[in-house]
Amino acid sequence: MKLFKVLIVLSFVFVSTWQVQSHPSWGIVVDENGCIYFADVMHNGDGTLWRLDPTTNELEAVFTNFHAHHIYLHSPNEIIAGIAKWRSGEIEGEGHNYLFKYDTQLKKLDTLLFTDDWDEYHGQVFSMSKNLKNVYFAMNKQIHTKPLDGSVKPLLDRKFERICTLASDTSGNLYISDANYKQGTLFKWNETQGLVELANNLIEQNPKHPIFEEKRFQLFYGIAFSKYNNPLITECAGRTIKEISNKGSSLIRYTSKKNWTPNGVYYYKDRYYIMETGYDSQHLGPRIIVTDSNFKVLKTLEINFNSKKVK
């Protein structure tokens, strides 16, 4: 098992530049004061948790060297974040994996879970039960579950092909995206129904102007929820946000402009907040697109991360 982990680490180091470019953060939320928080793996070392006040355009790096892909709101002011920080220079190094809770009002960070063993918990693709007692995470093509004070075990016997994202809703459903199964599939799992294939063919096979031409980089990014509480899924092949109904039909709700793709989206008070990244010979963004409840663009927040100013 250790040899397998070493090979994974070496493979990660070899392709790290491409992975960072093709696998950006998708976590974006808005707290009850209307402030936008978003994760960003491209700036300040291993990454940053940013706070953007849209009324003043004030940008603050809440945490740096903060390698989070996914964040979500557990309550109006409580952010849950999973961190996977790679360790370098150690043959059997696996990295530091954290589960954090951050109170945006009190500006207090609590560590819910920490481990160096990614078989126990890995912080990149994760979600939690609504009572914050169990964490779900993806490793070795399986979904695992771990009580914060207990031992890890497989949630399902099934091995997926390429798990991209996990997300939980307030009804206890866990959503799982698989980029390589049936041309892109969104699954739903709960304790009553078990695992359901909710929608297939969600990644366009011959897209026009994809961010990356190589198929292995044409992925799902975030899963969020619409004003109707339907899952929204972002993907970088067609550069779209799709809304999935309970019956499994999909509708394209938003398409990014050429050279850009949506990573994450969040609904708050009749507005959608879309985080986009781009690539045009160099990395672009991230930037925030604000739309109305029908995804009509209202404004684009272009960010200069050096000066911390918003246009």
PDB file of C-alpha atoms in Angstrom:
ATOM      1  CA  MET A   1       0.000   0.000   0.000  1.00  0.00           C
ATOM      2  CA  LYS A   2       2.858   2.369   0.816  1.00  0.00           C
ATOM      3  CA  LEU A   3       4.438   1.776  -2.620  1.00  0.00           C
ATOM      4  CA  PHE A   4       1.115   2.614  -4.248  1.00  0.00           C
ATOM      5  CA  LYS A   5       0.944   5.879  -2.288  1.00  0.00           C
ATOM      6  CA  VAL A   6       4.518   6.762  -3.256  1.00  0.00           C
ATOM      7  CA  LEU A   7       3.707   6.286  -6.937  1.00  0.00           C
ATOM      8  CA  ILE A   8       0.656   8.503  -6.569  1.00  0.00           C
ATOM      9  CA  VAL A   9       2.746  11.238  -4.929  1.00  0.00           C
ATOM     10  CA  LEU A  10       5.405  11.064  -7.647  1.00  0.00           C
ATOM     11  CA  SER A  11       2.718  11.179 -10.347  1.00  0.00           C
ATOM     12  CA  PHE A  12       1.204  14.224  -8.681  1.00  0.00           C
ATOM     13  CA  VAL A  13       4.540  16.040  -8.620  1.00  0.00           C
ATOM     14  CA  PHE A  14       5.130  15.243 -12.303  1.00  0.00           C
ATOM     15  CA  VAL A  15       1.811  16.677 -13.489  1.00  0.00           C
ATOM     16  CA  SER A  16       1.224  19.269 -10.762  1.00  0.00           C
ATOM     17  CA  THR A  17       1.311  22.286 -13.093  1.00  0.00           C
ATOM     18  CA  TRP A  18      -1.367  20.834 -15.342  1.00  0.00           C
ATOM     19  CA  GLN A  19      -3.486  19.688 -12.425  1.00  0.00           C
ATOM     20  CA  VAL A  20      -3.540  23.122 -10.802  1.00  0.00           C
ATOM     21  CA  GLN A  21      -4.519  24.701 -14.105  1.00  0.00           C
ATOM     22  CA  SER A  22      -7.165  22.123 -15.002  1.00  0.00           C
ATOM     23  CA  HIS A  23      -8.470  21.493 -11.477  1.00  0.00           C
ATOM     24  CA  PRO A  24      -9.062  24.889  -9.864  1.00  0.00           C
ATOM     25  CA  SER A  25     -11.131  25.566  -6.765  1.00  0.00           C
ATOM     26  CA  TRP A  26     -14.909  25.607  -7.086  1.00  0.00           C
ATOM     27  CA  GLY A  27     -15.912  26.659  -3.569  1.00  0.00           C
ATOM     28  CA  ILE A  28     -17.858  29.936  -3.409  1.00  0.00           C
ATOM     29  CA  VAL A  29     -20.459  31.072  -0.841  1.00  0.00           C
ATOM     30  CA  VAL A  30     -22.182  34.254   0.342  1.00  0.00           C
ATOM     31  CA  ASP A  31     -22.745  34.853   4.057  1.00  0.00           C
ATOM     32  CA  GLU A  32     -25.752  36.601   5.590  1.00  0.00           C
ATOM     33  CA  ASN A  33     -24.017  39.991   5.277  1.00  0.00           C
ATOM     34  CA  GLY A  34     -23.713  39.536   1.505  1.00  0.00           C
ATOM     35  CA  CYS A  35     -19.934  39.028   1.587  1.00  0.00           C
ATOM     36  CA  ILE A  36     -18.526  36.607  -0.970  1.00  0.00           C
ATOM     37  CA  TYR A  37     -16.037  33.970   0.182  1.00  0.00           C
ATOM     38  CA  PHE A  38     -14.215  31.877  -2.376  1.00  0.00           C
ATOM     39  CA  ALA A  39     -11.358  29.391  -2.417  1.00  0.00           C
ATOM     40  CA  ASP A  40      -8.460  29.907  -4.813  1.00  0.00           C
ATOM     41  CA  VAL A  41      -5.554  27.476  -5.265  1.00  0.00           C
ATOM     42  CA  MET A  42      -3.649  29.793  -7.618  1.00  0.00           C
ATOM     43  CA  HIS A  43      -2.439  32.558  -5.300  1.00  0.00           C
ATOM     44  CA  ASN A  44      -0.381  32.914  -2.095  1.00  0.00           C
ATOM     45  CA  GLY A  45       1.564  29.680  -2.034  1.00  0.00           C
ATOM     46  CA  ASP A  46      -0.770  26.702  -1.727  1.00  0.00           C
ATOM     47  CA  GLY A  47      -3.873  28.855  -2.066  1.00  0.00           C
ATOM     48  CA  THR A  48      -6.140  31.419  -0.409  1.00  0.00           C
ATOM     49  CA  LEU A  49      -9.541  31.845   1.152  1.00  0.00           C
ATOM     50  CA  TRP A  50     -10.718  35.257  -0.079  1.00  0.00           C
ATOM     51  CA  ARG A  51     -13.414  37.558   1.264  1.00  0.00           C
ATOM     52  CA  LEU A  52     -14.943  40.067  -1.131  1.00  0.00           C
ATOM     53  CA  ASP A  53     -17.358  42.761   0.014  1.00  0.00           C
ATOM     54  CA  PRO A  54     -19.350  43.631  -3.142  1.00  0.00           C
ATOM     55  CA  THR A  55     -20.601  46.923  -1.698  1.00  0.00           C
ATOM     56  CA  THR A  56     -17.108  48.325  -1.104  1.00  0.00           C
ATOM     57  CA  ASN A  57     -15.112  46.061  -3.486  1.00  0.00           C
ATOM     58  CA  GLU A  58     -12.776  45.371  -0.550  1.00  0.00           C
ATOM     59  CA  LEU A  59     -10.797  42.167  -1.080  1.00  0.00           C
ATOM     60  CA  GLU A  60      -9.214  40.409   1.909  1.00  0.00           C
ATOM     61  CA  ALA A  61      -7.073  37.273   2.071  1.00  0.00           C
ATOM     62  CA  VAL A  62      -8.677  35.598   5.078  1.00  0.00           C
ATOM     63  CA  PHE A  63      -6.165  32.708   5.006  1.00  0.00           C
ATOM     64  CA  THR A  64      -3.120  32.084   2.818  1.00  0.00           C
ATOM     65  CA  ASN A  65      -1.366  28.777   2.101  1.00  0.00           C
ATOM     66  CA  PHE A  66      -4.930  27.456   2.306  1.00  0.00           C
ATOM     67  CA  HIS A  67      -5.262  24.705  -0.327  1.00  0.00           C
ATOM     68  CA  ALA A  68      -9.034  24.295  -0.489  1.00  0.00           C
ATOM     69  CA  HIS A  69     -10.975  23.283  -3.578  1.00  0.00           C
ATOM     70  CA  HIS A  70     -14.393  23.057  -1.961  1.00  0.00           C
ATOM     71  CA  ILE A  71     -16.086  25.204   0.689  1.00  0.00           C
ATOM     72  CA  TYR A  72     -19.751  25.450   1.604  1.00  0.00           C
ATOM     73  CA  LEU A  73     -21.996  27.134   4.163  1.00  0.00           C
ATOM     74  CA  HIS A  74     -23.302  24.962   6.984  1.00  0.00           C
ATOM     75  CA  SER A  75     -25.204  27.912   8.508  1.00  0.00           C
ATOM     76  CA  PRO A  76     -25.522  31.558   7.387  1.00  0.00           C
ATOM     77  CA  ASN A  77     -22.074  32.369   8.815  1.00  0.00           C
ATOM     78  CA  GLU A  78     -20.296  29.014   9.136  1.00  0.00           C
ATOM     79  CA  ILE A  79     -18.016  27.909   6.313  1.00  0.00           C
ATOM     80  CA  ILE A  80     -16.922  24.279   6.092  1.00  0.00           C
ATOM     81  CA  ALA A  81     -13.647  23.800   4.194  1.00  0.00           C
ATOM     82  CA  GLY A  82     -11.602  20.741   3.272  1.00  0.00           C
ATOM     83  CA  ILE A  83      -7.856  21.158   2.863  1.00  0.00           C
ATOM     84  CA  ALA A  84      -5.363  18.872   1.119  1.00  0.00           C
ATOM     85  CA  LYS A  85      -1.824  20.250   1.415  1.00  0.00           C
ATOM     86  CA  TRP A  86       0.899  18.203  -0.237  1.00  0.00           C
ATOM     87  CA  ARG A  87       4.123  17.525   1.630  1.00  0.00           C
ATOM     88  CA  SER A  88       7.315  17.637  -0.410  1.00  0.00           C
ATOM     89  CA  GLY A  89      10.714  16.056   0.135  1.00  0.00           C
ATOM     90  CA  GLU A  90       9.477  12.924   1.904  1.00  0.00           C
ATOM     91  CA  ILE A  91       9.298   9.646  -0.002  1.00  0.00           C
ATOM     92  CA  GLU A  92       6.274   8.463   1.910  1.00  0.00           C
ATOM     93  CA  GLY A  93       4.809  11.918   2.428  1.00  0.00           C
ATOM     94  CA  GLU A  94       1.079  12.057   1.898  1.00  0.00           C
ATOM     95  CA  GLY A  95       0.193  15.595   2.864  1.00  0.00           C
ATOM     96  CA  HIS A  96      -1.782  17.338   5.564  1.00  0.00           C
ATOM     97  CA  ASN A  97      -5.554  16.881   5.383  1.00  0.00           C
ATOM     98  CA  TYR A  98      -7.808  19.165   7.399  1.00  0.00           C
ATOM     99  CA  LEU A  99     -11.490  19.698   7.909  1.00  0.00           C
ATOM    100  CA  PHE A 100     -12.174  23.248   9.102  1.00  0.00           C
ATOM    101  CA  LYS A 101     -15.139  25.281  10.316  1.00  0.00           C
ATOM    102  CA  TYR A 102     -14.812  29.049  10.010  1.00  0.00           C
ATOM    103  CA  ASP A 103     -17.227  31.524  11.616  1.00  0.00           C
ATOM    104  CA  THR A 104     -17.358  34.633   9.401  1.00  0.00           C
ATOM    105  CA  GLN A 105     -18.877  36.755  12.186  1.00  0.00           C
ATOM    106  CA  LEU A 106     -16.483  35.780  14.968  1.00  0.00           C
ATOM    107  CA  LYS A 107     -13.571  35.264  12.520  1.00  0.00           C
ATOM    108  CA  LYS A 108     -12.815  32.025  14.333  1.00  0.00           C
ATOM    109  CA  LEU A 109     -11.298  28.908  12.746  1.00  0.00           C
ATOM    110  CA  ASP A 110     -11.922  25.499  14.346  1.00  0.00           C
ATOM    111  CA  THR A 111     -10.228  22.278  13.279  1.00  0.00           C
ATOM    112  CA  LEU A 112     -12.783  19.474  13.073  1.00  0.00           C
ATOM    113  CA  LEU A 113     -10.393  16.837  11.730  1.00  0.00           C
ATOM    114  CA  PHE A 114      -6.704  16.479  10.894  1.00  0.00           C
ATOM    115  CA  THR A 115      -4.721  13.545   9.528  1.00  0.00           C
ATOM    116  CA  ASP A 116      -1.661  12.792   7.407  1.00  0.00           C
ATOM    117  CA  ASP A 117      -3.247   9.496   6.322  1.00  0.00           C
ATOM    118  CA  TRP A 118      -5.369   9.994   3.224  1.00  0.00           C
ATOM    119  CA  ASP A 119      -6.949   6.566   3.717  1.00  0.00           C
ATOM    120  CA  GLU A 120      -8.476   8.022   6.887  1.00  0.00           C
ATOM    121  CA  TYR A 121      -9.574  11.290   5.241  1.00  0.00           C
ATOM    122  CA  HIS A 122      -8.566  13.271   2.165  1.00  0.00           C
ATOM    123  CA  GLY A 123      -9.538  16.931   2.012  1.00  0.00           C
ATOM    124  CA  GLN A 124      -9.895  17.615  -1.711  1.00  0.00           C
ATOM    125  CA  VAL A 125     -13.192  15.926  -2.666  1.00  0.00           C
ATOM    126  CA  PHE A 126     -15.381  15.868   0.436  1.00  0.00           C
ATOM    127  CA  SER A 127     -18.780  16.661   1.907  1.00  0.00           C
ATOM    128  CA  MET A 128     -20.426  16.312   5.311  1.00  0.00           C
ATOM    129  CA  SER A 129     -23.691  15.137   6.773  1.00  0.00           C
ATOM    130  CA  LYS A 130     -25.998  17.983   7.701  1.00  0.00           C
ATOM    131  CA  ASN A 131     -25.443  17.345  11.439  1.00  0.00           C
ATOM    132  CA  LEU A 132     -21.645  17.673  10.962  1.00  0.00           C
ATOM    133  CA  LYS A 133     -21.079  14.235  12.485  1.00  0.00           C
ATOM    134  CA  ASN A 134     -19.891  12.341   9.407  1.00  0.00           C
ATOM    135  CA  VAL A 135     -17.540  13.365   6.622  1.00  0.00           C
ATOM    136  CA  TYR A 136     -17.702  11.778   3.162  1.00  0.00           C
ATOM    137  CA  PHE A 137     -14.629  11.773   0.949  1.00  0.00           C
ATOM    138  CA  ALA A 138     -13.350  10.234  -2.278  1.00  0.00           C
ATOM    139  CA  MET A 139     -10.235   8.058  -2.432  1.00  0.00           C
ATOM    140  CA  ASN A 140      -9.178   5.237  -4.777  1.00  0.00           C
ATOM    141  CA  LYS A 141     -12.392   5.588  -6.829  1.00  0.00           C
ATOM    142  CA  GLN A 142     -14.613   4.953  -3.811  1.00  0.00           C
ATOM    143  CA  ILE A 143     -16.704   7.051  -1.435  1.00  0.00           C
ATOM    144  CA  HIS A 144     -15.764   6.633   2.202  1.00  0.00           C
ATOM    145  CA  THR A 145     -17.505   7.835   5.341  1.00  0.00           C
ATOM    146  CA  LYS A 146     -15.913   8.708   8.666  1.00  0.00           C
ATOM    147  CA  PRO A 147     -17.495   9.896  11.901  1.00  0.00           C
ATOM    148  CA  LEU A 148     -15.395  12.737  13.274  1.00  0.00           C
ATOM    149  CA  ASP A 149     -14.730  10.610  16.351  1.00  0.00           C
ATOM    150  CA  GLY A 150     -14.700   7.180  14.692  1.00  0.00           C
ATOM    151  CA  SER A 151     -13.183   4.902  12.057  1.00  0.00           C
ATOM    152  CA  VAL A 152     -13.447   5.221   8.295  1.00  0.00           C
ATOM    153  CA  LYS A 153     -15.336   2.703   6.159  1.00  0.00           C
ATOM    154  CA  PRO A 154     -16.595   2.538   2.562  1.00  0.00           C
ATOM    155  CA  LEU A 155     -19.963   4.196   2.113  1.00  0.00           C
ATOM    156  CA  LEU A 156     -20.639   2.067  -0.978  1.00  0.00           C
ATOM    157  CA  ASP A 157     -19.113  -1.075  -2.475  1.00  0.00           C
ATOM    158  CA  ARG A 158     -19.163   0.534  -5.905  1.00  0.00           C
ATOM    159  CA  LYS A 159     -15.973   1.737  -7.577  1.00  0.00           C
ATOM    160  CA  PHE A 160     -16.551   4.833  -9.706  1.00  0.00           C
ATOM    161  CA  GLU A 161     -14.516   5.793 -12.770  1.00  0.00           C
ATOM    162  CA  ARG A 162     -13.525   9.379 -12.010  1.00  0.00           C
ATOM    163  CA  ILE A 163     -15.088  11.071  -9.010  1.00  0.00           C
ATOM    164  CA  CYS A 164     -14.875  14.859  -9.357  1.00  0.00           C
ATOM    165  CA  THR A 165     -17.080  16.371  -6.662  1.00  0.00           C
ATOM    166  CA  LEU A 166     -19.281  15.535  -3.689  1.00  0.00           C
ATOM    167  CA  ALA A 167     -22.023  17.764  -2.281  1.00  0.00           C
ATOM    168  CA  SER A 168     -24.798  17.311   0.291  1.00  0.00           C
ATOM    169  CA  ASP A 169     -28.162  19.028   0.444  1.00  0.00           C
ATOM    170  CA  THR A 170     -30.310  19.848   3.471  1.00  0.00           C
ATOM    171  CA  SER A 171     -32.529  16.778   2.875  1.00  0.00           C
ATOM    172  CA  GLY A 172     -29.693  14.329   3.453  1.00  0.00           C
ATOM    173  CA  ASN A 173     -28.899  13.550  -0.188  1.00  0.00           C
ATOM    174  CA  LEU A 174     -25.278  13.121  -1.238  1.00  0.00           C
ATOM    175  CA  TYR A 175     -24.478  14.027  -4.860  1.00  0.00           C
ATOM    176  CA  ILE A 176     -21.512  12.468  -6.670  1.00  0.00           C
ATOM    177  CA  SER A 177     -20.166  13.514 -10.075  1.00  0.00           C
ATOM    178  CA  ASP A 178     -18.254  11.029 -12.251  1.00  0.00           C
ATOM    179  CA  ALA A 179     -16.648  12.561 -15.343  1.00  0.00           C
ATOM    180  CA  ASN A 180     -15.845   9.288 -17.118  1.00  0.00           C
ATOM    181  CA  TYR A 181     -18.996   7.238 -16.567  1.00  0.00           C
ATOM    182  CA  LYS A 182     -21.575   7.384 -19.404  1.00  0.00           C
ATOM    183  CA  GLN A 183     -20.087  10.641 -20.743  1.00  0.00           C
ATOM    184  CA  GLY A 184     -20.456  12.421 -17.425  1.00  0.00           C
ATOM    185  CA  THR A 185     -22.897  11.309 -14.733  1.00  0.00           C
ATOM    186  CA  LEU A 186     -24.440  12.832 -11.638  1.00  0.00           C
ATOM    187  CA  PHE A 187     -25.406  10.303  -8.952  1.00  0.00           C
ATOM    188  CA  LYS A 188     -27.592  10.811  -5.912  1.00  0.00           C
ATOM    189  CA  TRP A 189     -27.324   8.713  -2.739  1.00  0.00           C
ATOM    190  CA  ASN A 190     -29.356   8.612   0.450  1.00  0.00           C
ATOM    191  CA  GLU A 191     -29.981   5.984   3.094  1.00  0.00           C
ATOM    192  CA  THR A 192     -33.534   5.268   1.865  1.00  0.00           C
ATOM    193  CA  GLN A 193     -33.045   5.017  -1.905  1.00  0.00           C
ATOM    194  CA  GLY A 194     -29.421   3.988  -2.063  1.00  0.00           C
ATOM    195  CA  LEU A 195     -27.446   5.058  -5.144  1.00  0.00           C
ATOM    196  CA  VAL A 196     -29.374   6.505  -8.101  1.00  0.00           C
ATOM    197  CA  GLU A 197     -28.017   7.536 -11.513  1.00  0.00           C
ATOM    198  CA  LEU A 198     -29.686  10.911 -11.727  1.00  0.00           C
ATOM    199  CA  ALA A 199     -28.407  12.134 -15.119  1.00  0.00           C
ATOM    200  CA  ASN A 200     -25.944  11.019 -17.815  1.00  0.00           C
ATOM    201  CA  ASN A 201     -24.256  12.620 -20.857  1.00  0.00           C
ATOM    202  CA  LEU A 202     -23.511  15.824 -18.956  1.00  0.00           C
ATOM    203  CA  ILE A 203     -20.066  16.408 -20.513  1.00  0.00           C
ATOM    204  CA  GLU A 204     -20.106  17.294 -24.192  1.00  0.00           C
ATOM    205  CA  GLN A 205     -17.916  14.920 -26.185  1.00  0.00           C
ATOM    206  CA  ASN A 206     -16.971  17.302 -29.010  1.00  0.00           C
ATOM    207  CA  PRO A 207     -17.196  20.732 -27.423  1.00  0.00           C
ATOM    208  CA  LYS A 208     -16.444  23.986 -29.202  1.00  0.00           C
ATOM    209  CA  HIS A 209     -13.686  26.068 -27.595  1.00  0.00           C
ATOM    210  CA  PRO A 210     -13.041  23.948 -24.494  1.00  0.00           C
ATOM    211  CA  ILE A 211     -10.532  25.363 -22.036  1.00  0.00           C
ATOM    212  CA  PHE A 212      -8.400  22.237 -22.504  1.00  0.00           C
ATOM    213  CA  GLU A 213      -8.313  20.119 -25.661  1.00  0.00           C
ATOM    214  CA  GLU A 214      -7.148  16.987 -23.833  1.00  0.00           C
ATOM    215  CA  LYS A 215     -10.107  14.847 -22.791  1.00  0.00           C
ATOM    216  CA  ARG A 216      -8.547  13.967 -19.439  1.00  0.00           C
ATOM    217  CA  PHE A 217      -8.779  17.633 -18.414  1.00  0.00           C
ATOM    218  CA  GLN A 218     -12.437  18.002 -19.437  1.00  0.00           C
ATOM    219  CA  LEU A 219     -14.015  17.599 -16.010  1.00  0.00           C
ATOM    220  CA  PHE A 220     -16.819  18.443 -13.680  1.00  0.00           C
ATOM    221  CA  TYR A 221     -15.962  21.072 -11.081  1.00  0.00           C
ATOM    222  CA  GLY A 222     -18.542  22.148  -8.495  1.00  0.00           C
ATOM    223  CA  ILE A 223     -21.974  20.958  -7.429  1.00  0.00           C
ATOM    224  CA  ALA A 224     -24.279  23.561  -5.876  1.00  0.00           C
ATOM    225  CA  PHE A 225     -28.033  24.127  -5.624  1.00  0.00           C
ATOM    226  CA  SER A 226     -30.435  26.377  -7.506  1.00  0.00           C
ATOM    227  CA  LYS A 227     -33.197  28.556  -6.108  1.00  0.00           C
ATOM    228  CA  TYR A 228     -35.435  25.482  -6.603  1.00  0.00           C
ATOM    229  CA  ASN A 229     -32.942  23.314  -4.631  1.00  0.00           C
ATOM    230  CA  ASN A 230     -32.089  21.352  -7.753  1.00  0.00           C
ATOM    231  CA  PRO A 231     -28.415  20.417  -8.181  1.00  0.00           C
ATOM    232  CA  LEU A 232     -26.341  22.688 -10.397  1.00  0.00           C
ATOM    233  CA  ILE A 233     -23.204  21.156 -11.889  1.00  0.00           C
ATOM    234  CA  THR A 234     -20.340  23.000 -13.574  1.00  0.00           C
ATOM    235  CA  GLU A 235     -18.136  21.474 -16.282  1.00  0.00           C
ATOM    236  CA  CYS A 236     -15.248  22.786 -18.351  1.00  0.00           C
ATOM    237  CA  ALA A 237     -15.764  20.953 -21.669  1.00  0.00           C
ATOM    238  CA  GLY A 238     -18.776  22.965 -22.836  1.00  0.00           C
ATOM    239  CA  ARG A 239     -18.009  25.624 -20.163  1.00  0.00           C
ATOM    240  CA  THR A 240     -21.528  25.383 -18.761  1.00  0.00           C
ATOM    241  CA  ILE A 241     -23.633  25.270 -15.632  1.00  0.00           C
ATOM    242  CA  LYS A 242     -26.398  22.670 -15.915  1.00  0.00           C
ATOM    243  CA  GLU A 243     -29.429  22.347 -13.659  1.00  0.00           C
ATOM    244  CA  ILE A 244     -30.611  18.779 -13.027  1.00  0.00           C
ATOM    245  CA  SER A 245     -34.243  18.039 -12.196  1.00  0.00           C
ATOM    246  CA  ASN A 246     -35.433  15.303  -9.827  1.00  0.00           C
ATOM    247  CA  LYS A 247     -36.435  13.309 -12.914  1.00  0.00           C
ATOM    248  CA  GLY A 248     -32.938  13.497 -14.367  1.00  0.00           C
ATOM    249  CA  SER A 249     -33.427  16.029 -17.147  1.00  0.00           C
ATOM    250  CA  SER A 250     -30.676  18.619 -17.585  1.00  0.00           C
ATOM    251  CA  LEU A 251     -30.899  22.238 -18.688  1.00  0.00           C
ATOM    252  CA  ILE A 252     -27.989  24.512 -19.575  1.00  0.00           C
ATOM    253  CA  ARG A 253     -28.467  27.608 -17.428  1.00  0.00           C
ATOM    254  CA  TYR A 254     -25.209  29.444 -18.121  1.00  0.00           C
ATOM    255  CA  THR A 255     -22.289  29.306 -20.563  1.00  0.00           C
ATOM    256  CA  SER A 256     -19.014  31.137 -19.960  1.00  0.00           C
ATOM    257  CA  LYS A 257     -17.391  33.229 -22.630  1.00  0.00           C
ATOM    258  CA  LYS A 258     -14.524  31.826 -24.687  1.00  0.00           C
ATOM    259  CA  ASN A 259     -11.335  31.186 -22.636  1.00  0.00           C
ATOM    260  CA  TRP A 260     -13.357  31.052 -19.413  1.00  0.00           C
ATOM    261  CA  THR A 261     -15.203  28.298 -17.570  1.00  0.00           C
ATOM    262  CA  PRO A 262     -17.498  28.271 -14.518  1.00  0.00           C
ATOM    263  CA  ASN A 263     -16.021  26.502 -11.490  1.00  0.00           C
ATOM    264  CA  GLY A 264     -18.498  27.168  -8.720  1.00  0.00           C
ATOM    265  CA  VAL A 265     -21.872  28.835  -8.289  1.00  0.00           C
ATOM    266  CA  TYR A 266     -23.922  29.961  -5.285  1.00  0.00           C
ATOM    267  CA  TYR A 267     -27.502  31.237  -5.002  1.00  0.00           C
ATOM    268  CA  TYR A 268     -28.289  34.036  -2.560  1.00  0.00           C
ATOM    269  CA  LYS A 269     -31.263  36.434  -2.483  1.00  0.00           C
ATOM    270  CA  ASP A 270     -32.298  36.240  -6.157  1.00  0.00           C
ATOM    271  CA  ARG A 271     -28.706  36.360  -7.363  1.00  0.00           C
ATOM    272  CA  TYR A 272     -26.291  33.729  -8.588  1.00  0.00           C
ATOM    273  CA  TYR A 273     -22.611  34.238  -7.867  1.00  0.00           C
ATOM    274  CA  ILE A 274     -20.463  32.362 -10.371  1.00  0.00           C
ATOM    275  CA  MET A 275     -16.730  31.897  -9.967  1.00  0.00           C
ATOM    276  CA  GLU A 276     -14.906  31.545 -13.284  1.00  0.00           C
ATOM    277  CA  THR A 277     -11.322  30.760 -14.204  1.00  0.00           C
ATOM    278  CA  GLY A 278      -9.761  30.929 -17.617  1.00  0.00           C
ATOM    279  CA  TYR A 279      -6.759  29.953 -19.663  1.00  0.00           C
ATOM    280  CA  ASP A 280      -5.350  31.769 -22.663  1.00  0.00           C
ATOM    281  CA  SER A 281      -1.593  30.986 -22.778  1.00  0.00           C
ATOM    282  CA  GLN A 282      -1.596  31.884 -19.067  1.00  0.00           C
ATOM    283  CA  HIS A 283      -3.913  31.369 -16.144  1.00  0.00           C
ATOM    284  CA  LEU A 284      -6.772  33.883 -15.863  1.00  0.00           C
ATOM    285  CA  GLY A 285      -8.772  34.838 -12.806  1.00  0.00           C
ATOM    286  CA  PRO A 286     -10.607  33.731 -10.869  1.00  0.00           C
ATOM    287  CA  ARG A 287     -13.326  36.314 -11.365  1.00  0.00           C
ATOM    288  CA  ILE A 288     -16.915  36.580 -10.099  1.00  0.00           C
ATOM    289  CA  ILE A 289     -19.966  36.888 -12.340  1.00  0.00           C
ATOM    290  CA  VAL A 290     -23.165  38.134 -10.664  1.00  0.00           C
ATOM    291  CA  THR A 291     -26.433  37.237 -12.396  1.00  0.00           C
ATOM    292  CA  ASP A 292     -30.122  37.546 -11.659  1.00  0.00           C
ATOM    293  CA  SER A 293     -32.226  34.507 -10.734  1.00  0.00           C
ATOM    294  CA  ASN A 294     -32.517  33.592 -14.439  1.00  0.00           C
ATOM    295  CA  PHE A 295     -28.732  33.706 -14.971  1.00  0.00           C
ATOM    296  CA  LYS A 296     -28.802  37.016 -16.830  1.00  0.00           C
ATOM    297  CA  VAL A 297     -25.431  38.687 -16.195  1.00  0.00           C
ATOM    298  CA  LEU A 298     -25.678  41.830 -14.067  1.00  0.00           C
ATOM    299  CA  LYS A 299     -21.982  42.541 -13.464  1.00  0.00           C
ATOM    300  CA  THR A 300     -18.534  41.026 -13.727  1.00  0.00           C
ATOM    301  CA  LEU A 301     -16.062  41.444 -10.872  1.00  0.00           C
ATOM    302  CA  GLU A 302     -12.574  41.334 -12.396  1.00  0.00           C
ATOM    303  CA  ILE A 303      -9.948  41.053  -9.664  1.00  0.00           C
ATOM    304  CA  ASN A 304      -6.355  42.228  -9.642  1.00  0.00           C
ATOM    305  CA  PHE A 305      -4.875  39.918  -7.027  1.00  0.00           C
ATOM    306  CA  ASN A 306      -1.605  41.844  -6.794  1.00  0.00           C
ATOM    307  CA  SER A 307      -3.239  45.118  -5.842  1.00  0.00           C
ATOM    308  CA  LYS A 308      -6.327  43.458  -4.304  1.00  0.00           C
ATOM    309  CA  LYS A 309      -8.568  45.752  -6.308  1.00  0.00           C
ATOM    310  CA  VAL A 310     -11.799  44.916  -8.122  1.00  0.00           C
ATOM    311  CA  LYS A 311     -12.866  46.445 -11.396  1.00  0.00           C
TER     312      LYS A 311
END
